[in-house]
């Protein structure tokens, strides 16, 4: 029988903060800069990226919030709001970026998976 070492809550807090900052950076990169990233040219890869990023985001915040009352509700609410806010900020702050319903939906599905 193999015993796995459980990661500390502190690790999850640091990882969740790092992942949140990375998500903000990736979400709010300008449209002009985004067009220079050739790997995004593949149809559908954008939605998979949203799904993966928000799955990790909610997974890490779930690990960080184990001591929070109603942890699952808090994480789902926080991460969903975070994703929706990123879409709104893309629309208002950057030329060449827009609010996309299917991006927000991919974010939400990722949150539920995480």
PDB file of N, CA and C in Angstrom:
ATOM      1  N   UNK A   1       0.839  -1.182   0.000  1.00  0.00           N
ATOM      2  CA  UNK A   1       0.000   0.000   0.000  1.00  0.00           C
ATOM      3  C   UNK A   1       0.889   1.253   0.000  1.00  0.00           C
ATOM      4  N   UNK A   2       0.660   2.102  -0.969  1.00  0.00           N
ATOM      5  CA  UNK A   2       1.455   3.324  -1.115  1.00  0.00           C
ATOM      6  C   UNK A   2       0.712   4.477  -0.463  1.00  0.00           C
ATOM      7  N   UNK A   3       1.414   5.190   0.405  1.00  0.00           N
ATOM      8  CA  UNK A   3       0.823   6.376   1.018  1.00  0.00           C
ATOM      9  C   UNK A   3       1.297   7.608   0.256  1.00  0.00           C
ATOM     10  N   UNK A   4       0.356   8.460  -0.057  1.00  0.00           N
ATOM     11  CA  UNK A   4       0.681   9.707  -0.730  1.00  0.00           C
ATOM     12  C   UNK A   4       0.720  10.821   0.291  1.00  0.00           C
ATOM     13  N   UNK A   5       1.697  11.664   0.150  1.00  0.00           N
ATOM     14  CA  UNK A   5       1.794  12.819   1.040  1.00  0.00           C
ATOM     15  C   UNK A   5       0.787  13.869   0.597  1.00  0.00           C
ATOM     16  N   UNK A   6      -0.057  14.300   1.507  1.00  0.00           N
ATOM     17  CA  UNK A   6      -1.050  15.327   1.202  1.00  0.00           C
ATOM     18  C   UNK A   6      -0.371  16.689   1.162  1.00  0.00           C
ATOM     19  N   UNK A   7      -0.699  17.451   0.142  1.00  0.00           N
ATOM     20  CA  UNK A   7      -0.119  18.789   0.015  1.00  0.00           C
ATOM     21  C   UNK A   7      -0.745  19.719   1.045  1.00  0.00           C
ATOM     22  N   UNK A   8       0.045  20.634   1.557  1.00  0.00           N
ATOM     23  CA  UNK A   8      -0.460  21.561   2.559  1.00  0.00           C
ATOM     24  C   UNK A   8      -1.349  22.618   1.914  1.00  0.00           C
ATOM     25  N   UNK A   9      -2.215  23.175   2.731  1.00  0.00           N
ATOM     26  CA  UNK A   9      -3.101  24.240   2.265  1.00  0.00           C
ATOM     27  C   UNK A   9      -2.291  25.423   1.763  1.00  0.00           C
ATOM     28  N   UNK A  10      -1.179  25.689   2.402  1.00  0.00           N
ATOM     29  CA  UNK A  10      -0.323  26.816   2.007  1.00  0.00           C
ATOM     30  C   UNK A  10       0.146  26.652   0.557  1.00  0.00           C
ATOM     31  N   UNK A  11       0.518  25.425   0.178  1.00  0.00           N
ATOM     32  CA  UNK A  11       0.929  25.170  -1.202  1.00  0.00           C
ATOM     33  C   UNK A  11      -0.200  25.544  -2.164  1.00  0.00           C
ATOM     34  N   UNK A  12      -1.414  25.117  -1.833  1.00  0.00           N
ATOM     35  CA  UNK A  12      -2.555  25.417  -2.698  1.00  0.00           C
ATOM     36  C   UNK A  12      -2.831  26.916  -2.774  1.00  0.00           C
ATOM     37  N   UNK A  13      -2.669  27.610  -1.672  1.00  0.00           N
ATOM     38  CA  UNK A  13      -2.885  29.068  -1.670  1.00  0.00           C
ATOM     39  C   UNK A  13      -1.900  29.743  -2.616  1.00  0.00           C
ATOM     40  N   UNK A  14      -0.620  29.410  -2.483  1.00  0.00           N
ATOM     41  CA  UNK A  14       0.398  30.011  -3.354  1.00  0.00           C
ATOM     42  C   UNK A  14       0.162  29.643  -4.813  1.00  0.00           C
ATOM     43  N   UNK A  15      -0.131  28.378  -5.069  1.00  0.00           N
ATOM     44  CA  UNK A  15      -0.374  27.925  -6.444  1.00  0.00           C
ATOM     45  C   UNK A  15      -1.623  28.590  -7.021  1.00  0.00           C
ATOM     46  N   UNK A  16      -2.673  28.737  -6.203  1.00  0.00           N
ATOM     47  CA  UNK A  16      -3.911  29.363  -6.671  1.00  0.00           C
ATOM     48  C   UNK A  16      -3.693  30.841  -6.986  1.00  0.00           C
ATOM     49  N   UNK A  17      -2.938  31.535  -6.163  1.00  0.00           N
ATOM     50  CA  UNK A  17      -2.635  32.943  -6.425  1.00  0.00           C
ATOM     51  C   UNK A  17      -1.810  33.077  -7.699  1.00  0.00           C
ATOM     52  N   UNK A  18      -0.791  32.234  -7.836  1.00  0.00           N
ATOM     53  CA  UNK A  18       0.036  32.258  -9.048  1.00  0.00           C
ATOM     54  C   UNK A  18      -0.822  31.989 -10.286  1.00  0.00           C
ATOM     55  N   UNK A  19      -1.678  30.952 -10.218  1.00  0.00           N
ATOM     56  CA  UNK A  19      -2.506  30.599 -11.371  1.00  0.00           C
ATOM     57  C   UNK A  19      -3.510  31.712 -11.694  1.00  0.00           C
ATOM     58  N   UNK A  20      -4.023  32.372 -10.664  1.00  0.00           N
ATOM     59  CA  UNK A  20      -4.954  33.490 -10.878  1.00  0.00           C
ATOM     60  C   UNK A  20      -4.260  34.630 -11.610  1.00  0.00           C
ATOM     61  N   UNK A  21      -3.046  34.956 -11.200  1.00  0.00           N
ATOM     62  CA  UNK A  21      -2.291  36.028 -11.850  1.00  0.00           C
ATOM     63  C   UNK A  21      -1.961  35.650 -13.292  1.00  0.00           C
ATOM     64  N   UNK A  22      -1.565  34.402 -13.507  1.00  0.00           N
ATOM     65  CA  UNK A  22      -1.293  33.929 -14.865  1.00  0.00           C
ATOM     66  C   UNK A  22      -2.551  34.000 -15.734  1.00  0.00           C
ATOM     67  N   UNK A  23      -3.680  33.627 -15.165  1.00  0.00           N
ATOM     68  CA  UNK A  23      -4.950  33.683 -15.892  1.00  0.00           C
ATOM     69  C   UNK A  23      -5.318  35.121 -16.242  1.00  0.00           C
ATOM     70  N   UNK A  24      -5.107  36.032 -15.309  1.00  0.00           N
ATOM     71  CA  UNK A  24      -5.365  37.444 -15.590  1.00  0.00           C
ATOM     72  C   UNK A  24      -4.475  37.920 -16.738  1.00  0.00           C
ATOM     73  N   UNK A  25      -3.198  37.586 -16.685  1.00  0.00           N
ATOM     74  CA  UNK A  25      -2.259  38.006 -17.732  1.00  0.00           C
ATOM     75  C   UNK A  25      -2.685  37.460 -19.093  1.00  0.00           C
ATOM     76  N   UNK A  26      -2.982  36.164 -19.165  1.00  0.00           N
ATOM     77  CA  UNK A  26      -3.373  35.541 -20.426  1.00  0.00           C
ATOM     78  C   UNK A  26      -4.718  36.098 -20.913  1.00  0.00           C
ATOM     79  N   UNK A  27      -5.642  36.321 -19.974  1.00  0.00           N
ATOM     80  CA  UNK A  27      -6.976  36.810 -20.352  1.00  0.00           C
ATOM     81  C   UNK A  27      -6.954  38.244 -20.845  1.00  0.00           C
ATOM     82  N   UNK A  28      -6.063  39.054 -20.314  1.00  0.00           N
ATOM     83  CA  UNK A  28      -6.087  40.476 -20.627  1.00  0.00           C
ATOM     84  C   UNK A  28      -4.979  40.917 -21.572  1.00  0.00           C
ATOM     85  N   UNK A  29      -4.321  39.954 -22.204  1.00  0.00           N
ATOM     86  CA  UNK A  29      -3.325  40.304 -23.210  1.00  0.00           C
ATOM     87  C   UNK A  29      -4.057  40.984 -24.376  1.00  0.00           C
ATOM     88  N   UNK A  30      -3.442  41.962 -24.983  1.00  0.00           N
ATOM     89  CA  UNK A  30      -4.122  42.724 -26.038  1.00  0.00           C
ATOM     90  C   UNK A  30      -4.395  41.862 -27.262  1.00  0.00           C
ATOM     91  N   UNK A  31      -5.391  42.261 -28.023  1.00  0.00           N
ATOM     92  CA  UNK A  31      -5.755  41.544 -29.241  1.00  0.00           C
ATOM     93  C   UNK A  31      -4.613  41.512 -30.251  1.00  0.00           C
ATOM     94  N   UNK A  32      -3.868  42.603 -30.361  1.00  0.00           N
ATOM     95  CA  UNK A  32      -2.750  42.652 -31.302  1.00  0.00           C
ATOM     96  C   UNK A  32      -1.667  41.643 -30.905  1.00  0.00           C
ATOM     97  N   UNK A  33      -1.381  41.566 -29.629  1.00  0.00           N
ATOM     98  CA  UNK A  33      -0.375  40.618 -29.130  1.00  0.00           C
ATOM     99  C   UNK A  33      -0.881  39.188 -29.273  1.00  0.00           C
ATOM    100  N   UNK A  34      -2.156  38.992 -29.039  1.00  0.00           N
ATOM    101  CA  UNK A  34      -2.754  37.667 -29.114  1.00  0.00           C
ATOM    102  C   UNK A  34      -2.653  37.102 -30.524  1.00  0.00           C
ATOM    103  N   UNK A  35      -2.777  37.946 -31.528  1.00  0.00           N
ATOM    104  CA  UNK A  35      -2.696  37.481 -32.916  1.00  0.00           C
ATOM    105  C   UNK A  35      -1.311  36.986 -33.289  1.00  0.00           C
ATOM    106  N   UNK A  36      -0.286  37.370 -32.541  1.00  0.00           N
ATOM    107  CA  UNK A  36       1.067  36.906 -32.837  1.00  0.00           C
ATOM    108  C   UNK A  36       1.302  35.499 -32.294  1.00  0.00           C
ATOM    109  N   UNK A  37       0.412  35.000 -31.453  1.00  0.00           N
ATOM    110  CA  UNK A  37       0.554  33.654 -30.909  1.00  0.00           C
ATOM    111  C   UNK A  37      -0.073  32.666 -31.889  1.00  0.00           C
ATOM    112  N   UNK A  38       0.731  32.004 -32.657  1.00  0.00           N
ATOM    113  CA  UNK A  38       0.263  31.176 -33.770  1.00  0.00           C
ATOM    114  C   UNK A  38      -0.514  29.944 -33.322  1.00  0.00           C
ATOM    115  N   UNK A  39      -0.262  29.418 -32.133  1.00  0.00           N
ATOM    116  CA  UNK A  39      -0.941  28.190 -31.711  1.00  0.00           C
ATOM    117  C   UNK A  39      -2.436  28.404 -31.488  1.00  0.00           C
ATOM    118  N   UNK A  40      -2.880  29.620 -31.377  1.00  0.00           N
ATOM    119  CA  UNK A  40      -4.297  29.905 -31.162  1.00  0.00           C
ATOM    120  C   UNK A  40      -5.063  29.839 -32.481  1.00  0.00           C
ATOM    121  N   UNK A  41      -4.355  29.748 -33.605  1.00  0.00           N
ATOM    122  CA  UNK A  41      -5.016  29.707 -34.906  1.00  0.00           C
ATOM    123  C   UNK A  41      -5.829  28.432 -35.124  1.00  0.00           C
ATOM    124  N   UNK A  42      -5.568  27.397 -34.368  1.00  0.00           N
ATOM    125  CA  UNK A  42      -6.301  26.149 -34.526  1.00  0.00           C
ATOM    126  C   UNK A  42      -7.727  26.350 -34.013  1.00  0.00           C
ATOM    127  N   UNK A  43      -8.712  25.979 -34.823  1.00  0.00           N
ATOM    128  CA  UNK A  43     -10.116  26.176 -34.458  1.00  0.00           C
ATOM    129  C   UNK A  43     -10.440  25.370 -33.204  1.00  0.00           C
ATOM    130  N   UNK A  44     -11.014  26.013 -32.223  1.00  0.00           N
ATOM    131  CA  UNK A  44     -11.447  25.343 -31.006  1.00  0.00           C
ATOM    132  C   UNK A  44     -10.415  25.304 -29.893  1.00  0.00           C
ATOM    133  N   UNK A  45      -9.154  25.540 -30.202  1.00  0.00           N
ATOM    134  CA  UNK A  45      -8.114  25.472 -29.171  1.00  0.00           C
ATOM    135  C   UNK A  45      -8.354  26.550 -28.117  1.00  0.00           C
ATOM    136  N   UNK A  46      -8.960  27.647 -28.525  1.00  0.00           N
ATOM    137  CA  UNK A  46      -9.274  28.734 -27.602  1.00  0.00           C
ATOM    138  C   UNK A  46     -10.204  28.252 -26.484  1.00  0.00           C
ATOM    139  N   UNK A  47     -11.232  27.519 -26.845  1.00  0.00           N
ATOM    140  CA  UNK A  47     -12.199  27.034 -25.840  1.00  0.00           C
ATOM    141  C   UNK A  47     -11.570  25.976 -24.938  1.00  0.00           C
ATOM    142  N   UNK A  48     -10.722  25.138 -25.506  1.00  0.00           N
ATOM    143  CA  UNK A  48     -10.011  24.135 -24.703  1.00  0.00           C
ATOM    144  C   UNK A  48      -9.092  24.840 -23.712  1.00  0.00           C
ATOM    145  N   UNK A  49      -8.454  25.899 -24.143  1.00  0.00           N
ATOM    146  CA  UNK A  49      -7.597  26.683 -23.250  1.00  0.00           C
ATOM    147  C   UNK A  49      -8.384  27.263 -22.082  1.00  0.00           C
ATOM    148  N   UNK A  50      -9.546  27.819 -22.380  1.00  0.00           N
ATOM    149  CA  UNK A  50     -10.408  28.348 -21.315  1.00  0.00           C
ATOM    150  C   UNK A  50     -10.782  27.233 -20.336  1.00  0.00           C
ATOM    151  N   UNK A  51     -11.179  26.097 -20.873  1.00  0.00           N
ATOM    152  CA  UNK A  51     -11.580  24.961 -20.045  1.00  0.00           C
ATOM    153  C   UNK A  51     -10.442  24.515 -19.130  1.00  0.00           C
ATOM    154  N   UNK A  52      -9.250  24.369 -19.679  1.00  0.00           N
ATOM    155  CA  UNK A  52      -8.095  23.915 -18.895  1.00  0.00           C
ATOM    156  C   UNK A  52      -7.717  24.942 -17.828  1.00  0.00           C
ATOM    157  N   UNK A  53      -7.645  26.207 -18.217  1.00  0.00           N
ATOM    158  CA  UNK A  53      -7.242  27.234 -17.253  1.00  0.00           C
ATOM    159  C   UNK A  53      -8.220  27.330 -16.084  1.00  0.00           C
ATOM    160  N   UNK A  54      -9.497  27.260 -16.370  1.00  0.00           N
ATOM    161  CA  UNK A  54     -10.481  27.408 -15.296  1.00  0.00           C
ATOM    162  C   UNK A  54     -10.688  26.119 -14.505  1.00  0.00           C
ATOM    163  N   UNK A  55     -10.380  24.971 -15.105  1.00  0.00           N
ATOM    164  CA  UNK A  55     -10.358  23.724 -14.331  1.00  0.00           C
ATOM    165  C   UNK A  55      -9.250  23.805 -13.281  1.00  0.00           C
ATOM    166  N   UNK A  56      -8.065  24.225 -13.706  1.00  0.00           N
ATOM    167  CA  UNK A  56      -6.946  24.362 -12.763  1.00  0.00           C
ATOM    168  C   UNK A  56      -7.234  25.436 -11.717  1.00  0.00           C
ATOM    169  N   UNK A  57      -7.812  26.536 -12.152  1.00  0.00           N
ATOM    170  CA  UNK A  57      -8.119  27.622 -11.225  1.00  0.00           C
ATOM    171  C   UNK A  57      -9.030  27.137 -10.100  1.00  0.00           C
ATOM    172  N   UNK A  58     -10.113  26.466 -10.452  1.00  0.00           N
ATOM    173  CA  UNK A  58     -11.042  26.021  -9.405  1.00  0.00           C
ATOM    174  C   UNK A  58     -10.470  24.876  -8.591  1.00  0.00           C
ATOM    175  N   UNK A  59      -9.669  24.007  -9.209  1.00  0.00           N
ATOM    176  CA  UNK A  59      -9.022  22.927  -8.468  1.00  0.00           C
ATOM    177  C   UNK A  59      -8.079  23.495  -7.405  1.00  0.00           C
ATOM    178  N   UNK A  60      -7.254  24.444  -7.806  1.00  0.00           N
ATOM    179  CA  UNK A  60      -6.288  25.026  -6.859  1.00  0.00           C
ATOM    180  C   UNK A  60      -6.991  25.817  -5.757  1.00  0.00           C
ATOM    181  N   UNK A  61      -8.009  26.588  -6.110  1.00  0.00           N
ATOM    182  CA  UNK A  61      -8.743  27.335  -5.079  1.00  0.00           C
ATOM    183  C   UNK A  61      -9.516  26.392  -4.154  1.00  0.00           C
ATOM    184  N   UNK A  62      -9.953  25.252  -4.682  1.00  0.00           N
ATOM    185  CA  UNK A  62     -10.613  24.262  -3.815  1.00  0.00           C
ATOM    186  C   UNK A  62      -9.645  23.734  -2.766  1.00  0.00           C
ATOM    187  N   UNK A  63      -8.413  23.479  -3.183  1.00  0.00           N
ATOM    188  CA  UNK A  63      -7.390  23.036  -2.234  1.00  0.00           C
ATOM    189  C   UNK A  63      -7.013  24.117  -1.237  1.00  0.00           C
ATOM    190  N   UNK A  64      -7.069  25.372  -1.682  1.00  0.00           N
ATOM    191  CA  UNK A  64      -6.702  26.486  -0.813  1.00  0.00           C
ATOM    192  C   UNK A  64      -7.802  26.830   0.190  1.00  0.00           C
ATOM    193  N   UNK A  65      -9.023  26.486  -0.115  1.00  0.00           N
ATOM    194  CA  UNK A  65     -10.173  26.908   0.705  1.00  0.00           C
ATOM    195  C   UNK A  65     -10.799  25.770   1.498  1.00  0.00           C
ATOM    196  N   UNK A  66     -10.028  24.754   1.828  1.00  0.00           N
ATOM    197  CA  UNK A  66     -10.600  23.604   2.534  1.00  0.00           C
ATOM    198  C   UNK A  66     -11.172  23.975   3.896  1.00  0.00           C
ATOM    199  N   UNK A  67     -10.700  25.039   4.478  1.00  0.00           N
ATOM    200  CA  UNK A  67     -11.189  25.448   5.797  1.00  0.00           C
ATOM    201  C   UNK A  67     -12.306  26.481   5.736  1.00  0.00           C
ATOM    202  N   UNK A  68     -12.724  26.840   4.526  1.00  0.00           N
ATOM    203  CA  UNK A  68     -13.788  27.831   4.349  1.00  0.00           C
ATOM    204  C   UNK A  68     -15.138  27.125   4.417  1.00  0.00           C
ATOM    205  N   UNK A  69     -16.056  27.703   5.175  1.00  0.00           N
ATOM    206  CA  UNK A  69     -17.406  27.159   5.243  1.00  0.00           C
ATOM    207  C   UNK A  69     -18.051  27.291   3.854  1.00  0.00           C
ATOM    208  N   UNK A  70     -18.757  26.268   3.436  1.00  0.00           N
ATOM    209  CA  UNK A  70     -19.381  26.224   2.107  1.00  0.00           C
ATOM    210  C   UNK A  70     -18.335  26.372   1.011  1.00  0.00           C
ATOM    211  N   UNK A  71     -17.242  25.648   1.162  1.00  0.00           N
ATOM    212  CA  UNK A  71     -16.096  25.740   0.259  1.00  0.00           C
ATOM    213  C   UNK A  71     -16.481  25.581  -1.214  1.00  0.00           C
ATOM    214  N   UNK A  72     -17.258  24.568  -1.549  1.00  0.00           N
ATOM    215  CA  UNK A  72     -17.600  24.323  -2.959  1.00  0.00           C
ATOM    216  C   UNK A  72     -18.386  25.487  -3.550  1.00  0.00           C
ATOM    217  N   UNK A  73     -19.362  25.983  -2.812  1.00  0.00           N
ATOM    218  CA  UNK A  73     -20.139  27.126  -3.296  1.00  0.00           C
ATOM    219  C   UNK A  73     -19.234  28.337  -3.485  1.00  0.00           C
ATOM    220  N   UNK A  74     -18.378  28.596  -2.501  1.00  0.00           N
ATOM    221  CA  UNK A  74     -17.474  29.750  -2.570  1.00  0.00           C
ATOM    222  C   UNK A  74     -16.573  29.658  -3.789  1.00  0.00           C
ATOM    223  N   UNK A  75     -15.956  28.494  -4.008  1.00  0.00           N
ATOM    224  CA  UNK A  75     -15.025  28.332  -5.128  1.00  0.00           C
ATOM    225  C   UNK A  75     -15.754  28.471  -6.459  1.00  0.00           C
ATOM    226  N   UNK A  76     -16.910  27.839  -6.589  1.00  0.00           N
ATOM    227  CA  UNK A  76     -17.666  27.939  -7.843  1.00  0.00           C
ATOM    228  C   UNK A  76     -18.083  29.387  -8.097  1.00  0.00           C
ATOM    229  N   UNK A  77     -18.578  30.061  -7.072  1.00  0.00           N
ATOM    230  CA  UNK A  77     -18.987  31.465  -7.211  1.00  0.00           C
ATOM    231  C   UNK A  77     -17.794  32.350  -7.559  1.00  0.00           C
ATOM    232  N   UNK A  78     -16.692  32.204  -6.814  1.00  0.00           N
ATOM    233  CA  UNK A  78     -15.507  33.032  -7.030  1.00  0.00           C
ATOM    234  C   UNK A  78     -14.934  32.834  -8.431  1.00  0.00           C
ATOM    235  N   UNK A  79     -14.708  31.588  -8.822  1.00  0.00           N
ATOM    236  CA  UNK A  79     -14.066  31.309 -10.103  1.00  0.00           C
ATOM    237  C   UNK A  79     -14.968  31.659 -11.285  1.00  0.00           C
ATOM    238  N   UNK A  80     -16.272  31.441 -11.149  1.00  0.00           N
ATOM    239  CA  UNK A  80     -17.204  31.811 -12.213  1.00  0.00           C
ATOM    240  C   UNK A  80     -17.252  33.329 -12.374  1.00  0.00           C
ATOM    241  N   UNK A  81     -17.319  34.035 -11.268  1.00  0.00           N
ATOM    242  CA  UNK A  81     -17.317  35.504 -11.300  1.00  0.00           C
ATOM    243  C   UNK A  81     -16.012  36.023 -11.886  1.00  0.00           C
ATOM    244  N   UNK A  82     -14.908  35.415 -11.492  1.00  0.00           N
ATOM    245  CA  UNK A  82     -13.581  35.774 -12.002  1.00  0.00           C
ATOM    246  C   UNK A  82     -13.549  35.635 -13.526  1.00  0.00           C
ATOM    247  N   UNK A  83     -14.017  34.503 -14.048  1.00  0.00           N
ATOM    248  CA  UNK A  83     -14.024  34.265 -15.486  1.00  0.00           C
ATOM    249  C   UNK A  83     -14.921  35.230 -16.234  1.00  0.00           C
ATOM    250  N   UNK A  84     -16.094  35.498 -15.676  1.00  0.00           N
ATOM    251  CA  UNK A  84     -17.022  36.437 -16.291  1.00  0.00           C
ATOM    252  C   UNK A  84     -16.422  37.841 -16.306  1.00  0.00           C
ATOM    253  N   UNK A  85     -15.775  38.222 -15.223  1.00  0.00           N
ATOM    254  CA  UNK A  85     -15.124  39.530 -15.141  1.00  0.00           C
ATOM    255  C   UNK A  85     -14.004  39.657 -16.171  1.00  0.00           C
ATOM    256  N   UNK A  86     -13.234  38.589 -16.382  1.00  0.00           N
ATOM    257  CA  UNK A  86     -12.173  38.631 -17.389  1.00  0.00           C
ATOM    258  C   UNK A  86     -12.762  38.879 -18.782  1.00  0.00           C
ATOM    259  N   UNK A  87     -13.884  38.251 -19.077  1.00  0.00           N
ATOM    260  CA  UNK A  87     -14.533  38.458 -20.380  1.00  0.00           C
ATOM    261  C   UNK A  87     -15.020  39.904 -20.523  1.00  0.00           C
ATOM    262  N   UNK A  88     -15.592  40.450 -19.476  1.00  0.00           N
ATOM    263  CA  UNK A  88     -16.067  41.844 -19.508  1.00  0.00           C
ATOM    264  C   UNK A  88     -14.890  42.807 -19.673  1.00  0.00           C
ATOM    265  N   UNK A  89     -13.809  42.564 -18.945  1.00  0.00           N
ATOM    266  CA  UNK A  89     -12.636  43.434 -19.058  1.00  0.00           C
ATOM    267  C   UNK A  89     -12.018  43.363 -20.452  1.00  0.00           C
ATOM    268  N   UNK A  90     -12.028  42.182 -21.067  1.00  0.00           N
ATOM    269  CA  UNK A  90     -11.538  42.074 -22.444  1.00  0.00           C
ATOM    270  C   UNK A  90     -12.338  42.991 -23.367  1.00  0.00           C
ATOM    271  N   UNK A  91     -13.629  43.005 -23.182  1.00  0.00           N
ATOM    272  CA  UNK A  91     -14.506  43.815 -24.024  1.00  0.00           C
ATOM    273  C   UNK A  91     -14.246  45.308 -23.838  1.00  0.00           C
ATOM    274  N   UNK A  92     -14.099  45.750 -22.586  1.00  0.00           N
ATOM    275  CA  UNK A  92     -13.990  47.183 -22.316  1.00  0.00           C
ATOM    276  C   UNK A  92     -12.573  47.737 -22.390  1.00  0.00           C
ATOM    277  N   UNK A  93     -11.571  46.931 -22.167  1.00  0.00           N
ATOM    278  CA  UNK A  93     -10.214  47.463 -22.055  1.00  0.00           C
ATOM    279  C   UNK A  93      -9.348  47.317 -23.297  1.00  0.00           C
ATOM    280  N   UNK A  94      -9.686  46.394 -24.184  1.00  0.00           N
ATOM    281  CA  UNK A  94      -8.764  46.110 -25.271  1.00  0.00           C
ATOM    282  C   UNK A  94      -9.436  46.141 -26.628  1.00  0.00           C
ATOM    283  N   UNK A  95      -8.768  46.808 -27.561  1.00  0.00           N
ATOM    284  CA  UNK A  95      -9.200  46.791 -28.954  1.00  0.00           C
ATOM    285  C   UNK A  95      -8.796  45.428 -29.510  1.00  0.00           C
ATOM    286  N   UNK A  96      -9.689  44.813 -30.235  1.00  0.00           N
ATOM    287  CA  UNK A  96      -9.387  43.511 -30.812  1.00  0.00           C
ATOM    288  C   UNK A  96      -9.784  42.345 -29.919  1.00  0.00           C
ATOM    289  N   UNK A  97     -10.304  42.638 -28.734  1.00  0.00           N
ATOM    290  CA  UNK A  97     -10.794  41.594 -27.824  1.00  0.00           C
ATOM    291  C   UNK A  97     -12.265  41.863 -27.578  1.00  0.00           C
ATOM    292  N   UNK A  98     -13.003  40.820 -27.255  1.00  0.00           N
ATOM    293  CA  UNK A  98     -14.433  41.002 -27.049  1.00  0.00           C
ATOM    294  C   UNK A  98     -14.952  40.017 -26.011  1.00  0.00           C
ATOM    295  N   UNK A  99     -16.156  40.295 -25.529  1.00  0.00           N
ATOM    296  CA  UNK A  99     -16.851  39.358 -24.660  1.00  0.00           C
ATOM    297  C   UNK A  99     -17.391  38.251 -25.546  1.00  0.00           C
ATOM    298  N   UNK A 100     -17.078  37.003 -25.195  1.00  0.00           N
ATOM    299  CA  UNK A 100     -17.594  35.879 -25.967  1.00  0.00           C
ATOM    300  C   UNK A 100     -18.334  34.938 -25.031  1.00  0.00           C
ATOM    301  N   UNK A 101     -19.606  34.722 -25.336  1.00  0.00           N
ATOM    302  CA  UNK A 101     -20.446  33.859 -24.509  1.00  0.00           C
ATOM    303  C   UNK A 101     -19.847  32.463 -24.382  1.00  0.00           C
ATOM    304  N   UNK A 102     -19.344  31.900 -25.479  1.00  0.00           N
ATOM    305  CA  UNK A 102     -18.820  30.539 -25.435  1.00  0.00           C
ATOM    306  C   UNK A 102     -17.503  30.439 -24.659  1.00  0.00           C
ATOM    307  N   UNK A 103     -16.750  31.532 -24.608  1.00  0.00           N
ATOM    308  CA  UNK A 103     -15.574  31.564 -23.721  1.00  0.00           C
ATOM    309  C   UNK A 103     -16.026  31.512 -22.263  1.00  0.00           C
ATOM    310  N   UNK A 104     -17.031  32.319 -21.929  1.00  0.00           N
ATOM    311  CA  UNK A 104     -17.564  32.329 -20.562  1.00  0.00           C
ATOM    312  C   UNK A 104     -18.145  30.960 -20.210  1.00  0.00           C
ATOM    313  N   UNK A 105     -18.804  30.319 -21.165  1.00  0.00           N
ATOM    314  CA  UNK A 105     -19.356  28.983 -20.933  1.00  0.00           C
ATOM    315  C   UNK A 105     -18.239  27.962 -20.719  1.00  0.00           C
ATOM    316  N   UNK A 106     -17.187  28.036 -21.513  1.00  0.00           N
ATOM    317  CA  UNK A 106     -16.034  27.139 -21.333  1.00  0.00           C
ATOM    318  C   UNK A 106     -15.386  27.373 -19.971  1.00  0.00           C
ATOM    319  N   UNK A 107     -15.299  28.642 -19.551  1.00  0.00           N
ATOM    320  CA  UNK A 107     -14.775  28.953 -18.216  1.00  0.00           C
ATOM    321  C   UNK A 107     -15.622  28.269 -17.146  1.00  0.00           C
ATOM    322  N   UNK A 108     -16.933  28.401 -17.254  1.00  0.00           N
ATOM    323  CA  UNK A 108     -17.852  27.839 -16.265  1.00  0.00           C
ATOM    324  C   UNK A 108     -17.768  26.309 -16.217  1.00  0.00           C
ATOM    325  N   UNK A 109     -17.708  25.680 -17.367  1.00  0.00           N
ATOM    326  CA  UNK A 109     -17.581  24.217 -17.408  1.00  0.00           C
ATOM    327  C   UNK A 109     -16.266  23.788 -16.770  1.00  0.00           C
ATOM    328  N   UNK A 110     -15.201  24.537 -17.051  1.00  0.00           N
ATOM    329  CA  UNK A 110     -13.907  24.261 -16.427  1.00  0.00           C
ATOM    330  C   UNK A 110     -13.973  24.386 -14.915  1.00  0.00           C
ATOM    331  N   UNK A 111     -14.679  25.411 -14.435  1.00  0.00           N
ATOM    332  CA  UNK A 111     -14.852  25.596 -12.983  1.00  0.00           C
ATOM    333  C   UNK A 111     -15.556  24.393 -12.384  1.00  0.00           C
ATOM    334  N   UNK A 112     -16.599  23.915 -13.030  1.00  0.00           N
ATOM    335  CA  UNK A 112     -17.332  22.760 -12.509  1.00  0.00           C
ATOM    336  C   UNK A 112     -16.478  21.496 -12.516  1.00  0.00           C
ATOM    337  N   UNK A 113     -15.661  21.315 -13.535  1.00  0.00           N
ATOM    338  CA  UNK A 113     -14.779  20.151 -13.597  1.00  0.00           C
ATOM    339  C   UNK A 113     -13.744  20.205 -12.475  1.00  0.00           C
ATOM    340  N   UNK A 114     -13.173  21.399 -12.272  1.00  0.00           N
ATOM    341  CA  UNK A 114     -12.151  21.563 -11.231  1.00  0.00           C
ATOM    342  C   UNK A 114     -12.705  21.318  -9.861  1.00  0.00           C
TER     343      UNK A 114
END
